[in-house]
């Protein structure tokens, strides 16, 4: 894959800054390269789903997996089609499956990686992994399908 453009890199930064839910989670983008993104979800009390255990709510992990996969898909489309005539594209989640393998350990950050797997004419496939420091010991795995949409300018 080719390098993503500076315009696209700035677009991702703007999306992160303008997404209230991403901001509310307190998440941050750690890495963004063509077809892959890595994000960190710092442990925080407002993310706890069960106060008795201190475990981060699965919905927060799901949201971050969706976000990381969407970002990977978006950059993967640009890298796969660098000379496409239709300019910037958006992506929307069509299907997202999350398999929770174990509860996240209380007090520890969650690292999420999204990876673009295949780009077709309209549908893009991705996978994701959430872990707490060892990618070989995932908390959750994701698979998803996303649709490519033209960006509105009005």
CSV table of C-alpha atoms in Angstrom, one decimal:
chain,number,residue,atom,x,y,z
A,1,UNK,CA,0.0,0.0,0.0
A,2,UNK,CA,1.1,3.6,-0.6
A,3,UNK,CA,1.4,6.3,2.1
A,4,UNK,CA,-1.8,8.2,2.9
A,5,UNK,CA,-1.9,11.8,1.9
A,6,UNK,CA,-1.3,14.7,4.2
A,7,UNK,CA,-4.9,15.9,3.4
A,8,UNK,CA,-6.2,12.5,4.6
A,9,UNK,CA,-4.0,12.6,7.7
A,10,UNK,CA,-5.4,16.1,8.6
A,11,UNK,CA,-8.9,14.8,7.9
A,12,UNK,CA,-8.5,12.0,10.5
A,13,UNK,CA,-7.2,14.5,13.1
A,14,UNK,CA,-10.2,16.7,12.4
A,15,UNK,CA,-12.6,13.8,12.8
A,16,UNK,CA,-11.1,12.8,16.1
A,17,UNK,CA,-11.3,16.3,17.3
A,18,UNK,CA,-15.0,16.7,16.2
A,19,UNK,CA,-16.3,13.3,17.4
A,20,UNK,CA,-17.9,13.9,20.8
A,21,UNK,CA,-18.2,10.2,21.6
A,22,UNK,CA,-14.5,9.6,20.9
A,23,UNK,CA,-13.6,12.6,23.1
A,24,UNK,CA,-16.0,11.4,25.9
A,25,UNK,CA,-14.2,8.0,25.9
A,26,UNK,CA,-10.9,9.8,26.3
A,27,UNK,CA,-9.4,7.7,23.6
A,28,UNK,CA,-6.4,8.7,21.5
A,29,UNK,CA,-4.9,7.6,18.2
A,30,UNK,CA,-1.5,6.0,18.7
A,31,UNK,CA,-0.8,5.1,15.1
A,32,UNK,CA,-2.4,5.6,11.7
A,33,UNK,CA,-0.8,4.1,8.6
A,34,UNK,CA,-2.5,3.0,5.4
A,35,UNK,CA,-4.9,0.3,6.2
A,36,UNK,CA,-4.2,0.1,9.9
A,37,UNK,CA,-4.9,2.2,13.0
A,38,UNK,CA,-4.1,1.8,16.7
A,39,UNK,CA,-5.9,3.5,19.5
A,40,UNK,CA,-5.6,3.6,23.2
A,41,UNK,CA,-8.4,3.7,25.7
A,42,UNK,CA,-7.1,4.9,29.0
A,43,UNK,CA,-8.7,3.3,32.0
A,44,UNK,CA,-11.1,5.8,33.6
A,45,UNK,CA,-13.8,5.5,36.3
A,46,UNK,CA,-16.5,6.9,33.9
A,47,UNK,CA,-15.9,3.9,31.6
A,48,UNK,CA,-16.5,1.2,34.2
A,49,UNK,CA,-19.6,-0.9,33.5
A,50,UNK,CA,-19.7,-2.7,36.9
A,51,UNK,CA,-18.6,-0.7,39.9
A,52,UNK,CA,-18.2,-3.9,41.9
A,53,UNK,CA,-15.5,-5.3,39.5
A,54,UNK,CA,-14.1,-2.1,38.1
A,55,UNK,CA,-14.2,-3.6,34.6
A,56,UNK,CA,-14.5,-1.3,31.6
A,57,UNK,CA,-17.9,-1.5,29.9
A,58,UNK,CA,-17.9,-3.7,26.8
A,59,UNK,CA,-19.7,-0.9,24.9
A,60,UNK,CA,-16.7,1.4,25.2
A,61,UNK,CA,-14.5,-1.4,23.8
A,62,UNK,CA,-16.9,-2.1,21.0
A,63,UNK,CA,-17.1,1.7,20.1
A,64,UNK,CA,-13.3,1.9,20.0
A,65,UNK,CA,-13.0,-1.3,17.8
A,66,UNK,CA,-15.6,0.2,15.4
A,67,UNK,CA,-13.7,3.5,15.3
A,68,UNK,CA,-10.3,1.9,14.7
A,69,UNK,CA,-11.7,-0.4,12.0
A,70,UNK,CA,-13.4,2.5,10.3
A,71,UNK,CA,-10.3,4.6,10.3
A,72,UNK,CA,-8.3,1.6,8.9
A,73,UNK,CA,-10.9,1.1,6.2
A,74,UNK,CA,-10.9,4.7,5.2
A,75,UNK,CA,-7.1,4.9,4.9
A,76,UNK,CA,-7.1,1.5,3.2
A,77,UNK,CA,-9.5,2.7,0.5
A,78,UNK,CA,-7.3,5.7,-0.2
A,79,UNK,CA,-4.2,3.5,-0.3
A,80,UNK,CA,-5.8,0.9,-2.6
A,81,UNK,CA,-7.2,3.6,-4.9
A,82,UNK,CA,-4.8,6.5,-4.8
A,83,UNK,CA,-5.8,7.9,-8.2
A,84,UNK,CA,-9.6,7.5,-7.8
A,85,UNK,CA,-11.6,10.3,-9.4
A,86,UNK,CA,-14.2,10.6,-6.7
A,87,UNK,CA,-12.0,12.3,-4.1
A,88,UNK,CA,-12.5,11.9,-0.3
A,89,UNK,CA,-14.8,9.1,0.8
A,90,UNK,CA,-16.5,8.3,4.0
A,91,UNK,CA,-17.3,4.9,5.4
A,92,UNK,CA,-20.2,3.6,7.3
A,93,UNK,CA,-20.4,0.4,9.4
A,94,UNK,CA,-22.7,-2.2,7.8
A,95,UNK,CA,-21.9,-5.1,10.1
A,96,UNK,CA,-19.7,-5.4,13.1
A,97,UNK,CA,-19.2,-8.6,15.1
A,98,UNK,CA,-17.5,-8.5,18.5
A,99,UNK,CA,-16.3,-11.6,20.2
A,100,UNK,CA,-15.4,-11.0,23.8
A,101,UNK,CA,-12.8,-13.5,25.0
A,102,UNK,CA,-12.4,-12.3,28.5
A,103,UNK,CA,-13.1,-9.2,30.7
A,104,UNK,CA,-10.6,-6.4,30.6
A,105,UNK,CA,-8.5,-6.2,33.8
A,106,UNK,CA,-9.5,-3.2,36.0
A,107,UNK,CA,-7.1,-0.3,36.1
A,108,UNK,CA,-5.4,-1.1,32.8
A,109,UNK,CA,-5.6,0.7,29.5
A,110,UNK,CA,-7.0,-1.1,26.4
A,111,UNK,CA,-5.2,-1.0,23.1
A,112,UNK,CA,-7.2,-1.5,20.0
A,113,UNK,CA,-5.9,-2.1,16.5
A,114,UNK,CA,-8.1,-2.0,13.3
A,115,UNK,CA,-6.9,-3.5,10.0
A,116,UNK,CA,-8.3,-3.2,6.5
A,117,UNK,CA,-8.5,-6.7,5.1
A,118,UNK,CA,-10.1,-6.3,1.6
A,119,UNK,CA,-11.3,-3.4,-0.5
A,120,UNK,CA,-14.0,-4.1,-3.1
A,121,UNK,CA,-15.9,-1.6,-5.3
A,122,UNK,CA,-18.3,-0.6,-2.5
A,123,UNK,CA,-17.7,-2.8,0.5
A,124,UNK,CA,-14.5,-2.9,2.6
A,125,UNK,CA,-13.8,-5.6,5.2
A,126,UNK,CA,-11.8,-5.1,8.4
A,127,UNK,CA,-10.8,-6.9,11.6
A,128,UNK,CA,-9.8,-5.6,15.0
A,129,UNK,CA,-8.2,-6.7,18.2
A,130,UNK,CA,-8.5,-5.2,21.7
A,131,UNK,CA,-5.8,-6.1,24.3
A,132,UNK,CA,-4.1,-4.8,27.4
A,133,UNK,CA,-0.5,-5.0,26.4
A,134,UNK,CA,-0.1,-8.4,24.8
A,135,UNK,CA,-1.8,-8.7,21.4
A,136,UNK,CA,-1.6,-12.5,21.8
A,137,UNK,CA,-4.0,-12.3,24.8
A,138,UNK,CA,-6.9,-10.3,23.3
A,139,UNK,CA,-9.8,-9.1,25.3
A,140,UNK,CA,-12.0,-9.0,22.2
A,141,UNK,CA,-11.8,-9.6,18.5
A,142,UNK,CA,-13.9,-7.8,15.8
A,143,UNK,CA,-14.8,-8.4,12.2
A,144,UNK,CA,-16.7,-5.9,10.1
A,145,UNK,CA,-18.0,-4.8,6.8
A,146,UNK,CA,-18.1,-1.1,5.8
A,147,UNK,CA,-19.7,0.7,2.9
A,148,UNK,CA,-17.8,3.4,1.0
A,149,UNK,CA,-19.8,6.6,0.7
A,150,UNK,CA,-19.1,9.9,-1.1
A,151,UNK,CA,-18.3,12.8,1.2
A,152,UNK,CA,-20.9,15.5,1.2
A,153,UNK,CA,-19.6,19.0,0.7
A,154,UNK,CA,-22.8,21.0,1.4
